[in-house]
JSON list of C-alpha atoms in Angstrom, two decimals:
[
{"chain": "A", "resi": 1, "resn": "MET", "atom": "CA", "xyz": [217.04, 49.63, 35.30]},
{"chain": "A", "resi": 2, "resn": "PHE", "atom": "CA", "xyz": [219.91, 47.79, 33.64]},
{"chain": "A", "resi": 3, "resn": "CYS", "atom": "CA", "xyz": [222.73, 46.37, 35.75]},
{"chain": "A", "resi": 4, "resn": "SER", "atom": "CA", "xyz": [225.70, 44.30, 34.71]},
{"chain": "A", "resi": 5, "resn": "ILE", "atom": "CA", "xyz": [227.13, 41.91, 37.30]},
{"chain": "A", "resi": 6, "resn": "GLU", "atom": "CA", "xyz": [230.72, 42.27, 36.12]},
{"chain": "A", "resi": 7, "resn": "PRO", "atom": "CA", "xyz": [232.91, 43.82, 38.86]},
{"chain": "A", "resi": 8, "resn": "GLY", "atom": "CA", "xyz": [233.42, 47.52, 38.21]},
{"chain": "A", "resi": 9, "resn": "ALA", "atom": "CA", "xyz": [231.12, 47.49, 35.20]},
{"chain": "A", "resi": 10, "resn": "ILE", "atom": "CA", "xyz": [227.79, 48.35, 36.78]},
{"chain": "A", "resi": 11, "resn": "GLU", "atom": "CA", "xyz": [225.71, 50.59, 34.60]},
{"chain": "A", "resi": 12, "resn": "VAL", "atom": "CA", "xyz": [222.58, 52.17, 35.98]},
{"chain": "A", "resi": 13, "resn": "SER", "atom": "CA", "xyz": [220.18, 53.87, 33.62]},
{"chain": "A", "resi": 14, "resn": "SER", "atom": "CA", "xyz": [218.62, 56.02, 36.32]},
{"chain": "A", "resi": 15, "resn": "MET", "atom": "CA", "xyz": [219.89, 56.71, 39.83]},
{"chain": "A", "resi": 16, "resn": "ASP", "atom": "CA", "xyz": [216.27, 57.22, 40.85]},
{"chain": "A", "resi": 17, "resn": "SER", "atom": "CA", "xyz": [215.72, 53.49, 40.38]},
{"chain": "A", "resi": 18, "resn": "ILE", "atom": "CA", "xyz": [218.23, 52.51, 43.07]},
{"chain": "A", "resi": 19, "resn": "VAL", "atom": "CA", "xyz": [216.65, 51.06, 46.18]},
{"chain": "A", "resi": 20, "resn": "ILE", "atom": "CA", "xyz": [218.50, 50.67, 49.45]},
{"chain": "A", "resi": 21, "resn": "VAL", "atom": "CA", "xyz": [216.90, 48.86, 52.35]},
{"chain": "A", "resi": 22, "resn": "VAL", "atom": "CA", "xyz": [218.38, 49.28, 55.83]},
{"chain": "A", "resi": 23, "resn": "HIS", "atom": "CA", "xyz": [216.96, 47.80, 59.00]},
{"chain": "A", "resi": 24, "resn": "GLY", "atom": "CA", "xyz": [217.94, 48.88, 62.46]},
{"chain": "A", "resi": 25, "resn": "GLY", "atom": "CA", "xyz": [217.74, 45.58, 64.25]},
{"chain": "A", "resi": 26, "resn": "ALA", "atom": "CA", "xyz": [215.23, 42.91, 65.09]},
{"chain": "A", "resi": 27, "resn": "TRP", "atom": "CA", "xyz": [213.93, 43.77, 68.51]},
{"chain": "A", "resi": 28, "resn": "ALA", "atom": "CA", "xyz": [211.10, 45.59, 70.24]},
{"chain": "A", "resi": 29, "resn": "ILE", "atom": "CA", "xyz": [212.44, 49.12, 69.85]},
{"chain": "A", "resi": 30, "resn": "PRO", "atom": "CA", "xyz": [211.58, 51.15, 72.96]},
{"chain": "A", "resi": 31, "resn": "ASP", "atom": "CA", "xyz": [209.38, 54.20, 72.40]},
{"chain": "A", "resi": 32, "resn": "SER", "atom": "CA", "xyz": [212.16, 56.41, 73.78]},
{"chain": "A", "resi": 33, "resn": "ILE", "atom": "CA", "xyz": [214.43, 55.68, 70.79]},
{"chain": "A", "resi": 34, "resn": "VAL", "atom": "CA", "xyz": [211.97, 55.09, 67.94]},
{"chain": "A", "resi": 35, "resn": "ASP", "atom": "CA", "xyz": [212.62, 58.54, 66.42]},
{"chain": "A", "resi": 36, "resn": "ALA", "atom": "CA", "xyz": [216.41, 58.22, 66.76]},
{"chain": "A", "resi": 37, "resn": "THR", "atom": "CA", "xyz": [216.28, 54.75, 65.22]},
{"chain": "A", "resi": 38, "resn": "ARG", "atom": "CA", "xyz": [214.14, 55.94, 62.32]},
{"chain": "A", "resi": 39, "resn": "SER", "atom": "CA", "xyz": [216.50, 58.87, 61.69]},
{"chain": "A", "resi": 40, "resn": "GLY", "atom": "CA", "xyz": [219.55, 56.62, 61.89]},
{"chain": "A", "resi": 41, "resn": "VAL", "atom": "CA", "xyz": [218.16, 54.13, 59.40]},
{"chain": "A", "resi": 42, "resn": "LYS", "atom": "CA", "xyz": [217.29, 56.94, 56.98]},
{"chain": "A", "resi": 43, "resn": "GLU", "atom": "CA", "xyz": [220.79, 58.42, 57.32]},
{"chain": "A", "resi": 44, "resn": "ALA", "atom": "CA", "xyz": [222.37, 55.01, 56.67]},
{"chain": "A", "resi": 45, "resn": "ALA", "atom": "CA", "xyz": [220.25, 54.58, 53.53]},
{"chain": "A", "resi": 46, "resn": "ARG", "atom": "CA", "xyz": [221.17, 58.11, 52.37]},
{"chain": "A", "resi": 47, "resn": "ARG", "atom": "CA", "xyz": [224.86, 57.34, 52.91]},
{"chain": "A", "resi": 48, "resn": "GLY", "atom": "CA", "xyz": [224.64, 54.11, 50.92]},
{"chain": "A", "resi": 49, "resn": "HIS", "atom": "CA", "xyz": [222.76, 55.86, 48.11]},
{"chain": "A", "resi": 50, "resn": "GLU", "atom": "CA", "xyz": [225.39, 58.60, 48.03]},
{"chain": "A", "resi": 51, "resn": "VAL", "atom": "CA", "xyz": [228.15, 56.00, 47.59]},
{"chain": "A", "resi": 52, "resn": "LEU", "atom": "CA", "xyz": [226.30, 54.43, 44.65]},
{"chain": "A", "resi": 53, "resn": "ARG", "atom": "CA", "xyz": [225.49, 57.82, 43.12]},
{"chain": "A", "resi": 54, "resn": "ASN", "atom": "CA", "xyz": [229.21, 58.64, 43.21]},
{"chain": "A", "resi": 55, "resn": "GLY", "atom": "CA", "xyz": [230.17, 55.42, 41.42]},
{"chain": "A", "resi": 56, "resn": "GLY", "atom": "CA", "xyz": [230.91, 53.15, 44.37]},
{"chain": "A", "resi": 57, "resn": "SER", "atom": "CA", "xyz": [230.07, 49.46, 44.35]},
{"chain": "A", "resi": 58, "resn": "ALA", "atom": "CA", "xyz": [227.15, 47.81, 46.11]},
{"chain": "A", "resi": 59, "resn": "LEU", "atom": "CA", "xyz": [229.66, 46.41, 48.62]},
{"chain": "A", "resi": 60, "resn": "ASP", "atom": "CA", "xyz": [230.99, 49.94, 49.25]},
{"chain": "A", "resi": 61, "resn": "ALA", "atom": "CA", "xyz": [227.42, 51.15, 49.79]},
{"chain": "A", "resi": 62, "resn": "VAL", "atom": "CA", "xyz": [226.62, 48.35, 52.24]},
{"chain": "A", "resi": 63, "resn": "GLN", "atom": "CA", "xyz": [229.77, 49.06, 54.23]},
{"chain": "A", "resi": 64, "resn": "ALA", "atom": "CA", "xyz": [229.07, 52.80, 54.32]},
{"chain": "A", "resi": 65, "resn": "ALA", "atom": "CA", "xyz": [225.49, 52.22, 55.48]},
{"chain": "A", "resi": 66, "resn": "VAL", "atom": "CA", "xyz": [226.54, 49.82, 58.23]},
{"chain": "A", "resi": 67, "resn": "MET", "atom": "CA", "xyz": [229.35, 52.12, 59.38]},
{"chain": "A", "resi": 68, "resn": "THR", "atom": "CA", "xyz": [226.73, 54.85, 59.75]},
{"chain": "A", "resi": 69, "resn": "LEU", "atom": "CA", "xyz": [224.77, 52.56, 62.07]},
{"chain": "A", "resi": 70, "resn": "GLU", "atom": "CA", "xyz": [227.96, 51.63, 63.95]},
{"chain": "A", "resi": 71, "resn": "ASP", "atom": "CA", "xyz": [228.59, 55.33, 64.65]},
{"chain": "A", "resi": 72, "resn": "ASP", "atom": "CA", "xyz": [225.05, 55.95, 65.89]},
{"chain": "A", "resi": 73, "resn": "PRO", "atom": "CA", "xyz": [224.45, 55.11, 69.58]},
{"chain": "A", "resi": 74, "resn": "ALA", "atom": "CA", "xyz": [220.78, 54.37, 68.88]},
{"chain": "A", "resi": 75, "resn": "PHE", "atom": "CA", "xyz": [221.90, 51.00, 67.48]},
{"chain": "A", "resi": 76, "resn": "ASN", "atom": "CA", "xyz": [223.63, 48.12, 69.20]},
{"chain": "A", "resi": 77, "resn": "ALA", "atom": "CA", "xyz": [226.47, 48.04, 66.70]},
{"chain": "A", "resi": 78, "resn": "GLY", "atom": "CA", "xyz": [229.75, 49.81, 67.31]},
{"chain": "A", "resi": 79, "resn": "ARG", "atom": "CA", "xyz": [228.99, 52.79, 69.55]},
{"chain": "A", "resi": 80, "resn": "GLY", "atom": "CA", "xyz": [226.06, 51.70, 71.67]},
{"chain": "A", "resi": 81, "resn": "SER", "atom": "CA", "xyz": [226.83, 47.98, 71.52]},
{"chain": "A", "resi": 82, "resn": "THR", "atom": "CA", "xyz": [224.98, 45.69, 73.86]},
{"chain": "A", "resi": 83, "resn": "LEU", "atom": "CA", "xyz": [227.23, 44.46, 76.64]},
{"chain": "A", "resi": 84, "resn": "ASN", "atom": "CA", "xyz": [228.03, 40.79, 77.17]},
{"chain": "A", "resi": 85, "resn": "CYS", "atom": "CA", "xyz": [227.19, 38.93, 80.39]},
{"chain": "A", "resi": 86, "resn": "ASN", "atom": "CA", "xyz": [230.37, 40.36, 82.00]},
{"chain": "A", "resi": 87, "resn": "GLY", "atom": "CA", "xyz": [229.42, 43.95, 81.17]},
{"chain": "A", "resi": 88, "resn": "GLU", "atom": "CA", "xyz": [231.99, 44.23, 78.36]},
{"chain": "A", "resi": 89, "resn": "ILE", "atom": "CA", "xyz": [231.67, 45.30, 74.75]},
{"chain": "A", "resi": 90, "resn": "GLU", "atom": "CA", "xyz": [232.02, 42.51, 72.21]},
{"chain": "A", "resi": 91, "resn": "MET", "atom": "CA", "xyz": [230.94, 43.20, 68.65]},
{"chain": "A", "resi": 92, "resn": "ASP", "atom": "CA", "xyz": [230.26, 40.97, 65.65]},
{"chain": "A", "resi": 93, "resn": "ALA", "atom": "CA", "xyz": [229.89, 41.78, 61.97]},
{"chain": "A", "resi": 94, "resn": "LEU", "atom": "CA", "xyz": [229.37, 39.88, 58.73]},
{"chain": "A", "resi": 95, "resn": "ILE", "atom": "CA", "xyz": [229.53, 41.01, 55.12]},
{"chain": "A", "resi": 96, "resn": "MET", "atom": "CA", "xyz": [228.89, 38.97, 51.97]},
{"chain": "A", "resi": 97, "resn": "GLU", "atom": "CA", "xyz": [229.10, 39.43, 48.24]},
{"chain": "A", "resi": 98, "resn": "GLY", "atom": "CA", "xyz": [227.31, 37.28, 45.71]},
{"chain": "A", "resi": 99, "resn": "LEU", "atom": "CA", "xyz": [229.48, 37.32, 42.60]},
{"chain": "A", "resi": 100, "resn": "HIS", "atom": "CA", "xyz": [232.20, 35.11, 44.07]},
{"chain": "A", "resi": 101, "resn": "LEU", "atom": "CA", "xyz": [230.18, 33.95, 47.08]},
{"chain": "A", "resi": 102, "resn": "GLY", "atom": "CA", "xyz": [232.61, 35.69, 49.39]},
{"chain": "A", "resi": 103, "resn": "ALA", "atom": "CA", "xyz": [232.02, 36.29, 53.06]},
{"chain": "A", "resi": 104, "resn": "GLY", "atom": "CA", "xyz": [233.97, 37.78, 55.92]},
{"chain": "A", "resi": 105, "resn": "SER", "atom": "CA", "xyz": [233.05, 38.06, 59.55]},
{"chain": "A", "resi": 106, "resn": "VAL", "atom": "CA", "xyz": [234.41, 38.95, 62.96]},
{"chain": "A", "resi": 107, "resn": "ALA", "atom": "CA", "xyz": [233.19, 38.11, 66.43]},
{"chain": "A", "resi": 108, "resn": "ALA", "atom": "CA", "xyz": [233.97, 39.18, 69.99]},
{"chain": "A", "resi": 109, "resn": "VAL", "atom": "CA", "xyz": [235.82, 42.29, 68.78]},
{"chain": "A", "resi": 110, "resn": "ARG", "atom": "CA", "xyz": [236.31, 44.92, 71.49]},
{"chain": "A", "resi": 111, "resn": "ASP", "atom": "CA", "xyz": [238.37, 47.79, 70.14]},
{"chain": "A", "resi": 112, "resn": "ILE", "atom": "CA", "xyz": [237.59, 48.28, 66.45]},
{"chain": "A", "resi": 113, "resn": "ALA", "atom": "CA", "xyz": [235.55, 51.38, 65.58]},
{"chain": "A", "resi": 114, "resn": "HIS", "atom": "CA", "xyz": [233.89, 49.72, 62.57]},
{"chain": "A", "resi": 115, "resn": "PRO", "atom": "CA", "xyz": [233.61, 45.93, 62.80]},
{"chain": "A", "resi": 116, "resn": "ILE", "atom": "CA", "xyz": [232.01, 45.84, 59.33]},
{"chain": "A", "resi": 117, "resn": "ALA", "atom": "CA", "xyz": [235.23, 47.25, 57.81]},
{"chain": "A", "resi": 118, "resn": "LEU", "atom": "CA", "xyz": [237.19, 44.55, 59.61]},
{"chain": "A", "resi": 119, "resn": "ALA", "atom": "CA", "xyz": [234.80, 41.86, 58.33]},
{"chain": "A", "resi": 120, "resn": "ARG", "atom": "CA", "xyz": [235.28, 43.14, 54.79]},
{"chain": "A", "resi": 121, "resn": "SER", "atom": "CA", "xyz": [239.07, 43.01, 55.23]},
{"chain": "A", "resi": 122, "resn": "VAL", "atom": "CA", "xyz": [238.74, 39.39, 56.39]},
{"chain": "A", "resi": 123, "resn": "MET", "atom": "CA", "xyz": [236.76, 38.62, 53.22]},
{"chain": "A", "resi": 124, "resn": "GLU", "atom": "CA", "xyz": [239.08, 40.45, 50.82]},
{"chain": "A", "resi": 125, "resn": "LYS", "atom": "CA", "xyz": [242.53, 39.97, 52.36]},
{"chain": "A", "resi": 126, "resn": "THR", "atom": "CA", "xyz": [242.55, 36.54, 53.98]},
{"chain": "A", "resi": 127, "resn": "ASN", "atom": "CA", "xyz": [241.64, 32.95, 53.20]},
{"chain": "A", "resi": 128, "resn": "HIS", "atom": "CA", "xyz": [239.42, 32.91, 56.27]},
{"chain": "A", "resi": 129, "resn": "THR", "atom": "CA", "xyz": [235.72, 33.50, 56.67]},
{"chain": "A", "resi": 130, "resn": "MET", "atom": "CA", "xyz": [235.84, 34.49, 60.34]},
{"chain": "A", "resi": 131, "resn": "LEU", "atom": "CA", "xyz": [238.30, 35.91, 62.83]},
{"chain": "A", "resi": 132, "resn": "VAL", "atom": "CA", "xyz": [237.47, 36.12, 66.53]},
{"chain": "A", "resi": 133, "resn": "GLY", "atom": "CA", "xyz": [238.51, 38.14, 69.56]},
{"chain": "A", "resi": 134, "resn": "ARG", "atom": "CA", "xyz": [242.10, 39.18, 70.02]},
{"chain": "A", "resi": 135, "resn": "GLY", "atom": "CA", "xyz": [243.18, 37.68, 66.68]},
{"chain": "A", "resi": 136, "resn": "ALA", "atom": "CA", "xyz": [240.54, 39.71, 64.86]},
{"chain": "A", "resi": 137, "resn": "SER", "atom": "CA", "xyz": [241.64, 42.89, 66.64]},
{"chain": "A", "resi": 138, "resn": "GLU", "atom": "CA", "xyz": [245.30, 42.20, 65.83]},
{"chain": "A", "resi": 139, "resn": "PHE", "atom": "CA", "xyz": [244.37, 41.75, 62.17]},
{"chain": "A", "resi": 140, "resn": "GLY", "atom": "CA", "xyz": [242.46, 45.05, 62.30]},
{"chain": "A", "resi": 141, "resn": "ARG", "atom": "CA", "xyz": [245.57, 46.81, 63.56]},
{"chain": "A", "resi": 142, "resn": "GLU", "atom": "CA", "xyz": [247.62, 45.21, 60.76]},
{"chain": "A", "resi": 143, "resn": "MET", "atom": "CA", "xyz": [245.06, 46.56, 58.28]},
{"chain": "A", "resi": 144, "resn": "ASN", "atom": "CA", "xyz": [245.35, 50.05, 59.86]},
{"chain": "A", "resi": 145, "resn": "LEU", "atom": "CA", "xyz": [241.65, 50.12, 60.67]},
{"chain": "A", "resi": 146, "resn": "SER", "atom": "CA", "xyz": [240.37, 52.70, 63.12]},
{"chain": "A", "resi": 147, "resn": "LEU", "atom": "CA", "xyz": [240.64, 51.59, 66.70]},
{"chain": "A", "resi": 148, "resn": "SER", "atom": "CA", "xyz": [238.30, 52.84, 69.35]},
{"chain": "A", "resi": 149, "resn": "ALA", "atom": "CA", "xyz": [238.69, 52.96, 73.09]},
{"chain": "A", "resi": 150, "resn": "THR", "atom": "CA", "xyz": [236.03, 50.93, 74.84]},
{"chain": "A", "resi": 151, "resn": "ASP", "atom": "CA", "xyz": [234.78, 54.00, 76.69]},
{"chain": "A", "resi": 152, "resn": "ARG", "atom": "CA", "xyz": [233.97, 55.66, 73.32]},
{"chain": "A", "resi": 153, "resn": "LEU", "atom": "CA", "xyz": [231.87, 52.65, 72.31]},
{"chain": "A", "resi": 154, "resn": "LEU", "atom": "CA", "xyz": [230.14, 52.33, 75.68]},
{"chain": "A", "resi": 155, "resn": "THR", "atom": "CA", "xyz": [226.96, 54.34, 76.20]},
{"chain": "A", "resi": 156, "resn": "ASN", "atom": "CA", "xyz": [224.92, 55.10, 79.30]},
{"chain": "A", "resi": 157, "resn": "ASP", "atom": "CA", "xyz": [221.95, 53.30, 77.75]},
{"chain": "A", "resi": 158, "resn": "ALA", "atom": "CA", "xyz": [223.99, 50.11, 77.27]},
{"chain": "A", "resi": 159, "resn": "GLU", "atom": "CA", "xyz": [225.19, 50.28, 80.87]},
{"chain": "A", "resi": 160, "resn": "LYS", "atom": "CA", "xyz": [221.61, 50.81, 82.14]},
{"chain": "A", "resi": 161, "resn": "GLU", "atom": "CA", "xyz": [220.35, 47.89, 80.08]},
{"chain": "A", "resi": 162, "resn": "PHE", "atom": "CA", "xyz": [223.14, 45.68, 81.42]},
{"chain": "A", "resi": 163, "resn": "GLU", "atom": "CA", "xyz": [222.32, 46.63, 85.02]},
{"chain": "A", "resi": 164, "resn": "ARG", "atom": "CA", "xyz": [218.63, 46.02, 84.39]},
{"chain": "A", "resi": 165, "resn": "PHE", "atom": "CA", "xyz": [219.15, 42.46, 83.17]},
{"chain": "A", "resi": 166, "resn": "LYS", "atom": "CA", "xyz": [222.27, 41.45, 85.09]},
{"chain": "A", "resi": 167, "resn": "GLY", "atom": "CA", "xyz": [221.60, 38.29, 87.01]},
{"chain": "A", "resi": 168, "resn": "SER", "atom": "CA", "xyz": [217.98, 38.05, 85.87]},
{"chain": "A", "resi": 169, "resn": "GLY", "atom": "CA", "xyz": [218.55, 35.45, 83.20]},
{"chain": "A", "resi": 170, "resn": "TYR", "atom": "CA", "xyz": [218.66, 35.31, 79.46]},
{"chain": "A", "resi": 171, "resn": "ASP", "atom": "CA", "xyz": [214.97, 34.41, 79.05]},
{"chain": "A", "resi": 172, "resn": "ARG", "atom": "CA", "xyz": [213.79, 37.60, 80.79]},
{"chain": "A", "resi": 173, "resn": "ALA", "atom": "CA", "xyz": [216.04, 39.77, 78.62]},
{"chain": "A", "resi": 174, "resn": "VAL", "atom": "CA", "xyz": [214.82, 38.09, 75.42]},
{"chain": "A", "resi": 175, "resn": "GLU", "atom": "CA", "xyz": [211.20, 38.40, 76.50]},
{"chain": "A", "resi": 176, "resn": "GLU", "atom": "CA", "xyz": [211.51, 42.11, 77.27]},
{"chain": "A", "resi": 177, "resn": "LEU", "atom": "CA", "xyz": [213.78, 43.12, 74.38]},
{"chain": "A", "resi": 178, "resn": "PHE", "atom": "CA", "xyz": [212.46, 41.05, 71.49]},
{"chain": "A", "resi": 179, "resn": "VAL", "atom": "CA", "xyz": [208.78, 40.55, 72.10]},
{"chain": "A", "resi": 180, "resn": "PRO", "atom": "CA", "xyz": [206.65, 43.54, 71.13]},
{"chain": "A", "resi": 181, "resn": "LYS", "atom": "CA", "xyz": [204.28, 44.73, 73.82]}
]
């Protein structure tokens, strides 16, 4: 496969040689959602591949793949986000590109449907690397990004997980969620 690194000038000799790797998180995935997680990761990879096949950039493909995960409640990104210690949704996202060593990120965002799109806007349209909380959300509104009501992002599974670990301490949650059994 031949690729040029000039922006907008990527040539690919065979679309069959494109490889997209998507992971669905670094935790001990419960048996009850293994199939949904596997399906979601495959769909995200398909979406990214479709973007590339249609002439989109690698950055476009990454964003499309992550947005697919953000829309899927099997993942703790976007819809299905893990709740903070107060039982509220706060989402983070980071995107990077290597040609100009650009990066954009957001943290503690509560009302943006696709935090990855907001992170990309931070990278491409500001001199900042990170925006946080209310300021990040205000910037998202200025960029006309899709907003989402918190109740659309909140899932029953996230609420159950919060109730299960509320008051039991961070160490117990880490032990149960990140250490394979």
